[in-house]
Structures are given as structure tokens and as C-alpha cells.
Amino acid sequence: MTATEEDGSRFARGRAHLRDFAARWTGTRTFVASSAILLLFLAVTGALHPIAAILSFFFLAGISGARFMAVGETAPIRIGRSRNDESAAALSGGAAVALLDRLPDPVLVVNGSGRVVYVNGAGEMLVGKGAFGRHVVTVLRSAPLVEAINAVIGDDETRTIEYTVPVPVQRNYSAFVSSVQGVGPASKYILVLLRDVTESRRIEAMRADFVAFASHELKTPLASLSGFIDTLRGHAKDDPEARDKFLAIMADQATRMRRLIEDLLSLSRIELREHVRPSDAVDLVGVANDIADGLEPLADQYDVTIAVAAPASLPEVLGDRDELAQVVQNLADNALRYGRAGKRIDISLSPDEKGGKPVVRLTVRDHGPGIPKEHIPRLTERFYRVDAAASRARGGTGLGLAIVKHIVNRHEGTLSIESELGNGAAFSVLLPVAPQ
Ligand code: ADP
């Protein structure tokens, strides 16, 4: 017999054990119940003396109990007495095992000696095939999990633990380990239910970081405002020149706080709607022209030209006009903020294709100093900046590109960033074309 065949037959034996147990248990209960009804009927009708009926009942119950115990090596039955007899009967004959097999979370059943007697499909993906009959120490790669299983074998106390598997990619699991007494050929089974909690732990960590960053960003201008208020109340009280200077700085700090709060609110609004697809048809050329017109006074101030180039006819995109305007605004703002030394910003629009589907490509390109390559993959993270001081000095909040990424995701589009040091930067967004 090959290893695979042997594994297969071991699994078949494991399932047969569980099936056999279910059948015997159901059979025993049915036998005792129907004997009781029959004896009661005979006693009531006078066919059998009541004392003889009671003695016969105990005799038959004793025989069936002995039969039940004889087939397995098991002793006490604790949870074998099902909370719902109909469910127990309906799930006999291997149905329970088939259902466990379909569970999306890994399930392992271990006997009282620590050997694996059952692994469901999801469990096999985790521990591999061929775990049947092996000791958990050789099957599971986590010492805390093996420890928890051994502890439950020892004291029958249910445990829930969390552990991390570092390789090949770090993953976090939550394990529920509980013992089940006397439900099969062995006297004890340990149920091990695993849940992959990597994603939720990652989101929790991100949220915690986000709150820490946001409060830090707000704390700095707030501390500066409080400091200047004290100064104005104190020694600068009667110094009109100093007062004007400090009030100008305070106005700047207040603007910075307002911008940050607006960006935070904007981000949370977009996140709330991220799973609802926008449904309007939007003329992206009109949006780009509006934004370019709005930025003209500032661009003039920095001596920068903003040019919009688009073919005579371009299909409309499926989207939310206000959100798409925010995408173009944030990208053009950044080009002016960080790339104004290049003196020119090009906003271009063209038809394109993604995965065989028609899309519109919008690119905002500046000719400034560009972005070092190692920073590019992280630019859309919240509060990530190449140079935090330069960003703050230019009114940046560190949230502009995070907002762009979320809006593009909601539109089922893609954002790509290309840059070469000294040669400017190009931010491109692909957006699906609206149906005709
Ligand atoms: P910020 O509010 O700081 O501008 P963003 O999320 O919009 O935040 O951008 C993140 C960082 O990416 C910026 O701080 C800046 O370092 C860099 N960056 C964005 N756009 C450009 C650009 N066009 N040229 C150079 N660097 C840029």
C-alpha cells in the first residue's frame, strides 16, 4: 500500500469510527426507549405484572448498555446525551463528518493520547495530508498550540489562545481547544478549531497607528496655538508688532488643523462608501479643466503653467464627480507643491484598455525633482511623506494620496506612480468607461 493509500484508508477508518459511534449511540437509545414503551403498555394492559415490567426494563437497559460499552473501549458518556435527539439522528451516518469537512476554518480532532484522528479539508491545507494517526507535536508547527492541546487533554478545561506562525509568511491564528468526553471509541476527543485572524489583527494595528498619527499631527499645531496665546497674554500683551506676527502664525496653525480635520473627515466618508460602486457617467475632461482653472491663480503666483490635453472625444467614466474632482485636485496640488520648480504641469487624458475593458487614463505629470524610488510603494499610506517638514511647510497633511487611492479603489480603477530623480513625477489613474 502506498503512503497516500494508507493515509486515505486511515481517514476512512477515522470517519468510520465516528459513524460507527453515532450509529451505536442512536441504536442504543432507540432500543431502550422502545423497550420502555412496550413494557409500559404490557403493564397497563395487565399482560405483565408491574414489578416484572420494571425488572425487565432494567435488565434490557443493562444489556444494551453493556453492548454499547463492549464495542468501544470508552467509559463515561457526558456529552453523548445529545441536546437534540432529532439532530443527533439526522446527523448520523457520516453526515456530521461531511459537514465538518465543508467548514471553511481548519478543524482537527485529537484523541486522548494526542494523536490526530480527524482533519477537515481546510485543516489539510494548513497541516498537509497524512496527519491522521500522527502525534500533534509532529503535525502542528506551533508550540503554544501543542501546549494548549496537552493542557486540555490533562484537565479538560476549554482554552482559547492566539499564536503566530512566522513562516513562510507571518500569520496569526486564534485556536479554540475543547475536550469532548466519551463520544466515540476513545474515551476523550479534543476539538481544535482554528481561525486565521491575520487580516483583523493587521487592521487593528493600522487603526491604532492611524489614531496615533492623527493625534500627533493635531497636537503639534495645538501646542503652538496654546504657546502663542500664553505669549500674547503675557509679555507680548502690549507689543503690537509682536502681536501681529504671532497672530499670523496662529492663523497658519489653525488653517493647518482645519485642513487636517477636513482630510480626516473626507477619508472616513470615502471609506464608508468604498464598497458602494458609483453609478454616474462623468466627463473627466470637464473635471480636469475645472481643477486647472481653479488652480490658475496659485500657479501664476509660482510662475507655473498648467496644461490640459485630451482627444476631441473621450468616453465618460463611471464615477462620482465630486470624488473624481478630489483625485485630480490632490494630484495637481501635489504637482504644484513639490514639482513647481519644473514650471509646468501636464494633465493628459486618453482612452486605454485594462484587462480587455475600455478605460480612460488620466495622468498628472510635473517636471520637478521627482521621488526617490524606495519611497514610491509607500506614498499612498496614510501620513507617509518623503520629507515631513517640507510637506508641512507646503500645507500638506500626508493624507492626499491615501484619499486618492481610496477613491480610485471605490471606482474599481488603478493608480500608478512613475518617477525618476531629477525628472519629475507622473501619477496615472485608470478609470472604467461608463456603459453607453
Ligand atoms: P502631503 O499632504 O504630504 O502632500 P500626500 O499623501 O499627498 O501628502 O503625498 C505624500 C508624499 O508624497 C508627500 O509628502 C511628498 O513627499 C510625496 N509627493 C507626492 N506628490 C509628489 C510629487 N508630485 N513630487 C514629489 N513628491 C511628491
Short mmCIF file of C-alpha atoms and ligand atoms in Angstrom, two decimals:
data_model
loop_
_atom_site.label_atom_id
_atom_site.label_comp_id
_atom_site.label_asym_id
_atom_site.label_seq_id
_atom_site.Cartn_x
_atom_site.Cartn_y
_atom_site.Cartn_z
CA MET A 1 0.00 0.00 0.00
CA THR A 2 1.40 3.45 -0.91
CA ALA A 3 1.66 6.24 1.66
CA THR A 4 -1.27 8.07 0.07
CA GLU A 5 -3.43 4.95 0.01
CA GLU A 6 -2.56 4.32 3.64
CA ASP A 7 -3.42 7.90 4.58
CA GLY A 8 -6.68 7.55 2.67
CA SER A 9 -7.60 4.36 4.47
CA ARG A 10 -6.65 5.93 7.82
CA PHE A 11 -9.01 8.77 7.10
CA ALA A 12 -11.67 6.31 6.06
CA ARG A 13 -11.10 4.45 9.38
CA GLY A 14 -11.35 7.73 11.32
CA ARG A 15 -14.61 8.56 9.67
CA ALA A 16 -15.87 5.00 10.14
CA HIS A 17 -15.15 5.33 13.89
CA LEU A 18 -17.22 8.46 14.15
CA ARG A 19 -20.01 6.97 12.00
CA ASP A 20 -19.98 3.73 13.97
CA PHE A 21 -20.20 5.61 17.22
CA ALA A 22 -23.15 7.70 16.03
CA ALA A 23 -24.99 4.62 14.77
CA ARG A 24 -24.41 2.68 18.00
CA TRP A 25 -25.42 5.54 20.20
CA THR A 26 -28.61 6.19 18.25
CA GLY A 27 -29.37 2.46 18.12
CA THR A 28 -28.91 2.02 21.90
CA ARG A 29 -31.17 4.90 22.79
CA THR A 30 -33.88 3.78 20.37
CA PHE A 31 -33.75 0.23 21.73
CA VAL A 32 -34.07 1.33 25.39
CA ALA A 33 -36.87 3.79 24.61
CA SER A 34 -38.95 1.33 22.58
CA SER A 35 -38.49 -1.40 25.25
CA ALA A 36 -39.76 1.04 27.91
CA ILE A 37 -42.86 1.86 25.83
CA LEU A 38 -43.60 -1.84 25.16
CA LEU A 39 -43.20 -2.84 28.86
CA LEU A 40 -45.34 0.10 29.98
CA PHE A 41 -48.04 -0.97 27.52
CA LEU A 42 -47.93 -4.60 28.78
CA ALA A 43 -48.10 -3.45 32.44
CA VAL A 44 -51.04 -1.07 31.78
CA THR A 45 -52.99 -3.70 29.87
CA GLY A 46 -52.33 -6.23 32.67
CA ALA A 47 -50.42 -8.60 30.39
CA LEU A 48 -47.36 -8.22 32.63
CA HIS A 49 -47.10 -7.65 36.36
CA PRO A 50 -45.79 -4.08 37.04
CA ILE A 51 -42.82 -5.40 39.12
CA ALA A 52 -41.91 -7.83 36.33
CA ALA A 53 -42.13 -4.95 33.84
CA ILE A 54 -39.74 -2.79 35.93
CA LEU A 55 -37.26 -5.66 36.39
CA SER A 56 -37.41 -6.45 32.64
CA PHE A 57 -36.73 -2.78 31.82
CA PHE A 58 -33.60 -2.69 34.00
CA PHE A 59 -32.45 -6.00 32.52
CA LEU A 60 -32.84 -4.80 28.90
CA ALA A 61 -31.24 -1.42 29.67
CA GLY A 62 -28.29 -3.25 31.27
CA ILE A 63 -27.81 -5.47 28.22
CA SER A 64 -27.90 -2.56 25.75
CA GLY A 65 -25.51 -0.53 27.91
CA ALA A 66 -23.07 -3.42 28.04
CA ARG A 67 -23.34 -3.82 24.27
CA PHE A 68 -22.60 -0.13 23.79
CA MET A 69 -19.58 -0.25 26.08
CA ALA A 70 -18.28 -3.51 24.67
CA VAL A 71 -17.86 -2.25 21.11
CA GLY A 72 -15.76 0.76 22.09
CA GLU A 73 -13.10 0.96 24.78
CA THR A 74 -14.82 4.05 26.06
CA ALA A 75 -16.18 4.69 29.55
CA PRO A 76 -18.36 7.65 30.57
CA ILE A 77 -20.74 9.41 28.29
CA ARG A 78 -21.06 13.05 29.07
CA ILE A 79 -21.99 14.96 26.01
CA GLY A 80 -23.08 11.82 24.15
CA ARG A 81 -26.56 12.61 25.54
CA SER A 82 -27.46 15.00 22.75
CA ARG A 83 -29.28 18.24 23.48
CA ASN A 84 -31.44 17.46 20.50
CA ASP A 85 -32.11 13.82 19.69
CA GLU A 86 -33.59 14.57 16.27
CA SER A 87 -30.44 16.46 15.28
CA ALA A 88 -28.29 13.59 16.51
CA ALA A 89 -30.29 11.12 14.44
CA ALA A 90 -30.32 13.39 11.38
CA LEU A 91 -26.53 13.89 11.55
CA SER A 92 -25.65 10.24 11.96
CA GLY A 93 -24.19 8.04 9.24
CA GLY A 94 -21.24 10.31 8.46
CA ALA A 95 -23.28 13.48 7.91
CA ALA A 96 -21.57 15.28 10.80
CA VAL A 97 -18.12 14.45 9.40
CA ALA A 98 -19.17 15.56 5.90
CA LEU A 99 -20.35 18.86 7.37
CA LEU A 100 -17.11 19.36 9.31
CA ASP A 101 -15.26 18.71 6.05
CA ARG A 102 -17.03 21.67 4.44
CA LEU A 103 -16.24 24.16 7.22
CA PRO A 104 -14.08 26.97 5.84
CA ASP A 105 -11.99 27.07 9.04
CA PRO A 106 -9.44 24.36 9.89
CA VAL A 107 -10.71 21.72 12.33
CA LEU A 108 -8.63 18.94 13.91
CA VAL A 109 -9.76 16.24 16.29
CA VAL A 110 -7.14 14.69 18.51
CA ASN A 111 -7.60 11.67 20.79
CA GLY A 112 -6.64 11.48 24.45
CA SER A 113 -3.12 10.31 23.52
CA GLY A 114 -2.55 13.41 21.41
CA ARG A 115 -2.88 11.65 18.05
CA VAL A 116 -4.80 13.20 15.18
CA VAL A 117 -7.99 11.27 14.38
CA TYR A 118 -9.60 13.80 12.08
CA VAL A 119 -8.60 16.80 9.93
CA ASN A 120 -11.13 18.62 7.74
CA GLY A 121 -10.40 19.97 4.25
CA ALA A 122 -9.32 23.46 5.44
CA GLY A 123 -7.17 21.79 8.10
CA GLU A 124 -5.40 19.69 5.47
CA MET A 125 -4.44 22.87 3.63
CA LEU A 126 -2.77 24.01 6.83
CA VAL A 127 -1.10 20.86 8.18
CA GLY A 128 -0.90 18.91 4.93
CA LYS A 129 -2.30 15.49 4.09
CA GLY A 130 -1.14 12.48 6.06
CA ALA A 131 -1.70 13.91 9.54
CA PHE A 132 -4.02 11.06 10.57
CA GLY A 133 -2.60 8.91 13.35
CA ARG A 134 0.39 11.18 13.93
CA HIS A 135 1.04 12.94 17.21
CA VAL A 136 0.15 16.66 17.24
CA VAL A 137 3.76 17.53 18.08
CA THR A 138 4.82 16.27 14.64
CA VAL A 139 1.85 17.85 12.85
CA LEU A 140 1.47 21.35 14.29
CA ARG A 141 4.21 23.92 13.93
CA SER A 142 3.15 25.94 16.95
CA ALA A 143 4.49 25.15 20.42
CA PRO A 144 1.78 27.22 22.19
CA LEU A 145 -0.95 25.31 20.34
CA VAL A 146 0.56 21.90 21.19
CA GLU A 147 0.90 23.07 24.80
CA ALA A 148 -2.76 24.13 24.87
CA ILE A 149 -3.87 20.75 23.43
CA ASN A 150 -1.80 18.87 26.04
CA ALA A 151 -3.21 21.06 28.80
CA VAL A 152 -6.79 20.35 27.67
CA ILE A 153 -6.03 16.61 27.50
CA GLY A 154 -4.80 16.93 31.09
CA ASP A 155 -7.53 19.00 32.75
CA ASP A 156 -10.49 19.16 30.28
CA GLU A 157 -10.60 22.95 30.64
CA THR A 158 -11.52 24.66 27.35
CA ARG A 159 -8.88 27.14 26.14
CA THR A 160 -8.78 29.87 23.51
CA ILE A 161 -5.32 31.01 22.53
CA GLU A 162 -3.73 33.16 19.86
CA TYR A 163 -0.46 32.27 18.22
CA THR A 164 1.69 33.33 15.29
CA VAL A 165 3.19 31.17 12.57
CA PRO A 166 6.24 33.11 11.30
CA VAL A 167 6.94 31.19 8.06
CA PRO A 168 6.55 31.20 5.07
CA VAL A 169 4.55 34.43 5.59
CA GLN A 170 3.69 35.53 9.13
CA ARG A 171 0.09 34.63 10.02
CA ASN A 172 -1.91 34.95 13.23
CA TYR A 173 -4.33 32.25 14.35
CA SER A 174 -6.90 32.02 17.09
CA ALA A 175 -7.37 28.46 18.39
CA PHE A 176 -10.34 27.12 20.34
CA VAL A 177 -9.37 23.85 22.09
CA SER A 178 -12.01 21.87 23.94
CA SER A 179 -12.41 18.29 25.15
CA VAL A 180 -15.35 16.03 24.41
CA GLN A 181 -15.84 13.04 26.68
CA GLY A 182 -16.98 9.56 25.75
CA VAL A 183 -18.48 10.09 22.32
CA GLY A 184 -16.55 7.51 20.38
CA PRO A 185 -14.19 4.56 20.52
CA ALA A 186 -11.68 6.56 22.58
CA SER A 187 -12.63 7.92 25.99
CA LYS A 188 -11.75 11.50 25.08
CA TYR A 189 -11.51 13.68 21.99
CA ILE A 190 -10.02 17.13 21.72
CA LEU A 191 -11.59 19.51 19.25
CA VAL A 192 -9.16 22.07 17.80
CA LEU A 193 -10.85 24.85 15.84
CA LEU A 194 -8.52 27.35 14.16
CA ARG A 195 -9.31 30.76 12.72
CA ASP A 196 -6.95 32.88 10.64
CA VAL A 197 -7.06 36.33 12.28
CA THR A 198 -4.11 37.87 10.39
CA GLU A 199 -6.26 40.35 8.50
CA SER A 200 -8.21 41.59 11.52
CA ARG A 201 -5.01 41.97 13.58
CA ARG A 202 -3.44 43.93 10.73
CA ILE A 203 -6.47 46.24 10.52
CA GLU A 204 -6.45 46.74 14.31
CA ALA A 205 -2.75 47.67 14.21
CA MET A 206 -3.38 50.06 11.31
CA ARG A 207 -6.23 51.74 13.16
CA ALA A 208 -4.11 52.18 16.27
CA ASP A 209 -1.27 53.68 14.18
CA PHE A 210 -3.72 55.93 12.39
CA VAL A 211 -5.19 57.34 15.61
CA ALA A 212 -1.66 57.86 17.00
CA PHE A 213 -0.53 59.68 13.82
CA ALA A 214 -3.71 61.79 13.58
CA SER A 215 -3.46 62.92 17.20
CA HIS A 216 0.22 63.67 16.80
CA GLU A 217 -0.50 65.78 13.71
CA LEU A 218 -3.18 67.73 15.59
CA LYS A 219 -1.16 68.04 18.79
CA THR A 220 1.70 69.99 17.17
CA PRO A 221 -0.33 72.97 15.86
CA LEU A 222 -2.47 72.89 19.00
CA ALA A 223 0.62 73.18 21.23
CA SER A 224 1.86 76.05 19.08
CA LEU A 225 -1.53 77.85 19.36
CA SER A 226 -1.57 77.44 23.17
CA GLY A 227 2.01 78.72 23.37
CA PHE A 228 1.20 81.87 21.40
CA ILE A 229 -1.98 82.50 23.43
CA ASP A 230 0.16 82.46 26.61
CA THR A 231 2.71 84.80 25.00
CA LEU A 232 0.01 87.24 23.89
CA ARG A 233 -1.46 87.25 27.37
CA GLY A 234 1.99 87.73 28.90
CA HIS A 235 4.93 89.71 27.74
CA ALA A 236 3.64 90.44 24.20
CA LYS A 237 0.43 91.97 25.58
CA ASP A 238 1.46 95.49 24.89
CA ASP A 239 3.64 94.89 21.84
CA PRO A 240 1.51 95.47 18.72
CA GLU A 241 4.28 94.38 16.34
CA ALA A 242 4.84 91.04 18.08
CA ARG A 243 1.06 90.56 18.38
CA ASP A 244 0.57 90.88 14.60
CA LYS A 245 3.41 88.47 13.91
CA PHE A 246 2.09 85.87 16.39
CA LEU A 247 -1.48 86.21 15.16
CA ALA A 248 -0.30 85.45 11.61
CA ILE A 249 1.46 82.27 12.82
CA MET A 250 -1.62 81.30 14.83
CA ALA A 251 -3.82 81.73 11.75
CA ASP A 252 -1.45 79.41 9.84
CA GLN A 253 -1.59 76.76 12.54
CA ALA A 254 -5.40 76.97 12.69
CA THR A 255 -5.54 76.54 8.89
CA ARG A 256 -3.29 73.50 9.18
CA MET A 257 -5.60 71.97 11.79
CA ARG A 258 -8.66 72.71 9.68
CA ARG A 259 -7.07 71.10 6.61
CA LEU A 260 -6.14 68.01 8.56
CA ILE A 261 -9.64 67.66 10.03
CA GLU A 262 -11.18 68.10 6.57
CA ASP A 263 -8.87 65.42 5.13
CA LEU A 264 -9.63 63.04 8.02
CA LEU A 265 -13.38 63.50 7.54
CA SER A 266 -13.03 63.12 3.80
CA LEU A 267 -11.09 59.88 4.24
CA SER A 268 -13.63 58.42 6.63
CA ARG A 269 -16.54 59.39 4.32
CA ILE A 270 -14.83 57.71 1.38
CA GLU A 271 -14.04 54.61 3.45
CA LEU A 272 -17.70 54.32 4.44
CA ARG A 273 -18.76 54.33 0.79
CA GLU A 274 -15.83 52.30 -0.51
CA HIS A 275 -17.95 49.19 -1.14
CA VAL A 276 -20.72 51.01 -2.99
CA ARG A 277 -19.88 51.45 -6.66
CA PRO A 278 -20.55 54.92 -8.07
CA SER A 279 -23.07 54.93 -10.91
CA ASP A 280 -22.93 58.32 -12.67
CA ALA A 281 -21.35 59.00 -16.07
CA VAL A 282 -18.67 61.65 -15.54
CA ASP A 283 -16.93 63.83 -18.15
CA LEU A 284 -13.36 63.64 -16.84
CA VAL A 285 -12.09 66.29 -19.29
CA GLY A 286 -14.58 68.80 -17.81
CA VAL A 287 -13.38 67.86 -14.30
CA ALA A 288 -9.69 68.33 -15.26
CA ASN A 289 -10.39 71.73 -16.88
CA ASP A 290 -12.33 72.95 -13.81
CA ILE A 291 -9.49 71.97 -11.47
CA ALA A 292 -6.84 73.56 -13.73
CA ASP A 293 -8.89 76.80 -13.87
CA GLY A 294 -9.27 76.82 -10.08
CA LEU A 295 -5.51 76.42 -9.56
CA GLU A 296 -4.54 79.13 -12.05
CA PRO A 297 -4.10 81.99 -9.54
CA LEU A 298 -1.78 79.87 -7.38
CA ALA A 299 0.07 78.54 -10.44
CA ASP A 300 0.57 82.13 -11.67
CA GLN A 301 1.96 83.03 -8.29
CA TYR A 302 4.61 80.30 -8.68
CA ASP A 303 5.06 81.01 -12.38
CA VAL A 304 3.84 77.54 -13.33
CA THR A 305 1.77 76.65 -16.44
CA ILE A 306 -0.94 74.00 -16.13
CA ALA A 307 -1.87 72.42 -19.47
CA VAL A 308 -4.79 70.01 -20.04
CA ALA A 309 -4.56 67.78 -23.14
CA ALA A 310 -7.35 65.45 -24.26
CA PRO A 311 -8.63 63.99 -27.58
CA ALA A 312 -11.65 65.71 -29.15
CA SER A 313 -13.95 62.98 -27.92
CA LEU A 314 -13.34 60.83 -24.90
CA PRO A 315 -15.87 58.43 -23.36
CA GLU A 316 -17.33 59.35 -19.98
CA VAL A 317 -16.19 57.33 -16.96
CA LEU A 318 -18.33 55.54 -14.40
CA GLY A 319 -17.95 57.57 -11.24
CA ASP A 320 -18.81 60.15 -8.65
CA ARG A 321 -17.99 63.64 -9.98
CA ASP A 322 -17.06 65.20 -6.62
CA GLU A 323 -14.74 62.34 -5.71
CA LEU A 324 -13.04 62.35 -9.12
CA ALA A 325 -12.59 66.12 -8.79
CA GLN A 326 -10.85 65.45 -5.47
CA VAL A 327 -8.49 62.95 -7.17
CA VAL A 328 -7.45 65.49 -9.83
CA GLN A 329 -7.25 68.28 -7.23
CA ASN A 330 -4.98 66.31 -4.86
CA LEU A 331 -2.66 65.19 -7.69
CA ALA A 332 -2.45 68.69 -9.18
CA ASP A 333 -1.96 70.24 -5.70
CA ASN A 334 0.97 67.89 -5.11
CA ALA A 335 2.46 68.69 -8.52
CA LEU A 336 2.31 72.39 -7.63
CA ARG A 337 3.58 71.84 -4.09
CA TYR A 338 6.51 69.52 -4.81
CA GLY A 339 7.14 69.90 -8.55
CA ARG A 340 6.70 73.60 -9.13
CA ALA A 341 10.43 74.01 -9.83
CA GLY A 342 9.68 72.28 -13.19
CA LYS A 343 7.49 75.27 -14.12
CA ARG A 344 4.99 73.08 -15.99
CA ILE A 345 2.24 70.66 -15.06
CA ASP A 346 0.64 68.46 -17.74
CA ILE A 347 -2.75 66.89 -17.17
CA SER A 348 -3.42 64.46 -20.01
CA LEU A 349 -6.41 62.22 -20.74
CA SER A 350 -6.58 59.37 -23.25
CA PRO A 351 -8.60 56.23 -23.99
CA ASP A 352 -6.93 52.99 -22.88
CA GLU A 353 -7.66 49.36 -22.04
CA LYS A 354 -7.35 47.30 -18.88
CA GLY A 355 -8.00 43.54 -18.79
CA GLY A 356 -9.77 43.78 -22.17
CA LYS A 357 -12.13 46.51 -20.91
CA PRO A 358 -12.16 50.15 -22.05
CA VAL A 359 -10.83 52.68 -19.55
CA VAL A 360 -9.80 56.33 -19.51
CA ARG A 361 -6.25 57.16 -18.46
CA LEU A 362 -5.65 60.43 -16.61
CA THR A 363 -2.05 61.44 -15.94
CA VAL A 364 -0.81 64.37 -13.87
CA ARG A 365 2.84 64.95 -14.66
CA ASP A 366 5.22 67.50 -13.20
CA HIS A 367 8.83 68.25 -14.10
CA GLY A 368 10.15 68.83 -10.60
CA PRO A 369 12.77 66.99 -8.54
CA GLY A 370 10.93 63.62 -8.65
CA ILE A 371 10.63 60.99 -5.91
CA PRO A 372 13.36 58.55 -4.76
CA LYS A 373 12.39 55.04 -5.96
CA GLU A 374 12.34 53.43 -2.50
CA HIS A 375 9.54 55.77 -1.34
CA ILE A 376 7.16 55.17 -4.24
CA PRO A 377 5.47 51.95 -2.98
CA ARG A 378 4.59 53.64 0.36
CA LEU A 379 3.34 57.03 -0.84
CA THR A 380 -0.35 56.09 -0.58
CA GLU A 381 -0.05 55.07 3.09
CA ARG A 382 -1.67 57.50 5.48
CA PHE A 383 0.75 60.12 6.80
CA TYR A 384 3.64 58.74 4.76
CA ARG A 385 5.83 61.56 3.45
CA VAL A 386 9.22 61.64 1.77
CA ASP A 387 10.09 64.76 3.74
CA ALA A 388 7.64 65.53 6.57
CA ALA A 389 8.95 69.05 7.21
CA ALA A 390 8.71 70.00 3.52
CA SER A 391 5.17 68.60 3.36
CA ARG A 392 4.04 70.57 6.44
CA ALA A 393 5.75 73.75 5.22
CA ARG A 394 3.74 73.47 1.99
CA GLY A 395 0.41 72.83 3.71
CA GLY A 396 0.48 69.04 3.25
CA THR A 397 -1.37 66.72 5.63
CA GLY A 398 0.15 63.42 4.50
CA LEU A 399 -3.34 62.17 3.54
CA GLY A 400 -3.71 63.43 -0.06
CA LEU A 401 -2.57 60.28 -1.85
CA ALA A 402 -4.31 57.97 0.67
CA ILE A 403 -7.56 59.75 -0.26
CA VAL A 404 -6.75 59.35 -3.98
CA LYS A 405 -6.11 55.62 -3.52
CA HIS A 406 -9.39 55.04 -1.68
CA ILE A 407 -11.41 56.93 -4.29
CA VAL A 408 -9.72 55.03 -7.12
CA ASN A 409 -10.43 51.72 -5.33
CA ARG A 410 -14.09 52.64 -4.96
CA HIS A 411 -14.18 53.30 -8.70
CA GLU A 412 -12.53 49.92 -9.38
CA GLY A 413 -9.71 51.80 -11.08
CA THR A 414 -5.93 51.68 -10.64
CA LEU A 415 -3.34 54.23 -9.57
CA SER A 416 0.27 54.02 -10.73
CA ILE A 417 3.22 56.26 -9.89
CA GLU A 418 6.30 56.70 -12.03
CA SER A 419 9.22 58.92 -11.18
CA GLU A 420 12.89 59.34 -11.81
CA LEU A 421 15.02 61.54 -9.60
CA GLY A 422 15.52 64.89 -11.31
CA ASN A 423 12.90 64.10 -13.97
CA GLY A 424 9.61 64.86 -12.25
CA ALA A 425 6.79 62.51 -11.34
CA ALA A 426 3.75 61.10 -13.17
CA PHE A 427 0.65 59.90 -11.33
CA SER A 428 -1.73 57.90 -13.58
CA VAL A 429 -5.26 56.80 -12.83
CA LEU A 430 -7.20 54.30 -14.97
CA LEU A 431 -10.99 54.51 -14.63
CA PRO A 432 -13.62 52.25 -16.23
CA VAL A 433 -15.67 53.77 -19.03
CA ALA A 434 -19.37 54.30 -18.26
CA PRO A 435 -21.75 51.96 -20.13
CA GLN A 436 -23.37 53.63 -23.15
P1 ADP B 1 1.04 65.53 1.56
O1 ADP B 1 -0.14 66.15 2.19
O2 ADP B 1 2.23 65.43 2.43
O3 ADP B 1 1.34 66.12 0.22
P2 ADP B 1 0.33 63.19 0.06
O4 ADP B 1 -0.29 61.91 0.50
O5 ADP B 1 -0.42 63.99 -0.95
O6 ADP B 1 0.61 64.02 1.36
O7 ADP B 1 1.76 62.88 -0.53
C1 ADP B 1 2.64 62.08 0.24
C2 ADP B 1 4.07 62.44 -0.06
O8 ADP B 1 4.40 62.07 -1.40
C3 ADP B 1 4.37 63.92 0.02
O9 ADP B 1 4.61 64.31 1.35
C4 ADP B 1 5.60 64.04 -0.85
O10 ADP B 1 6.74 63.69 -0.11
C5 ADP B 1 5.39 62.97 -1.92
N1 ADP B 1 4.85 63.51 -3.19
C6 ADP B 1 3.58 63.50 -3.60
N2 ADP B 1 3.46 64.04 -4.83
C7 ADP B 1 4.69 64.37 -5.22
C8 ADP B 1 5.24 64.99 -6.40
N3 ADP B 1 4.46 65.34 -7.42
N4 ADP B 1 6.58 65.18 -6.44
C9 ADP B 1 7.38 64.81 -5.41
N5 ADP B 1 6.91 64.23 -4.27
C10 ADP B 1 5.59 64.03 -4.17
#
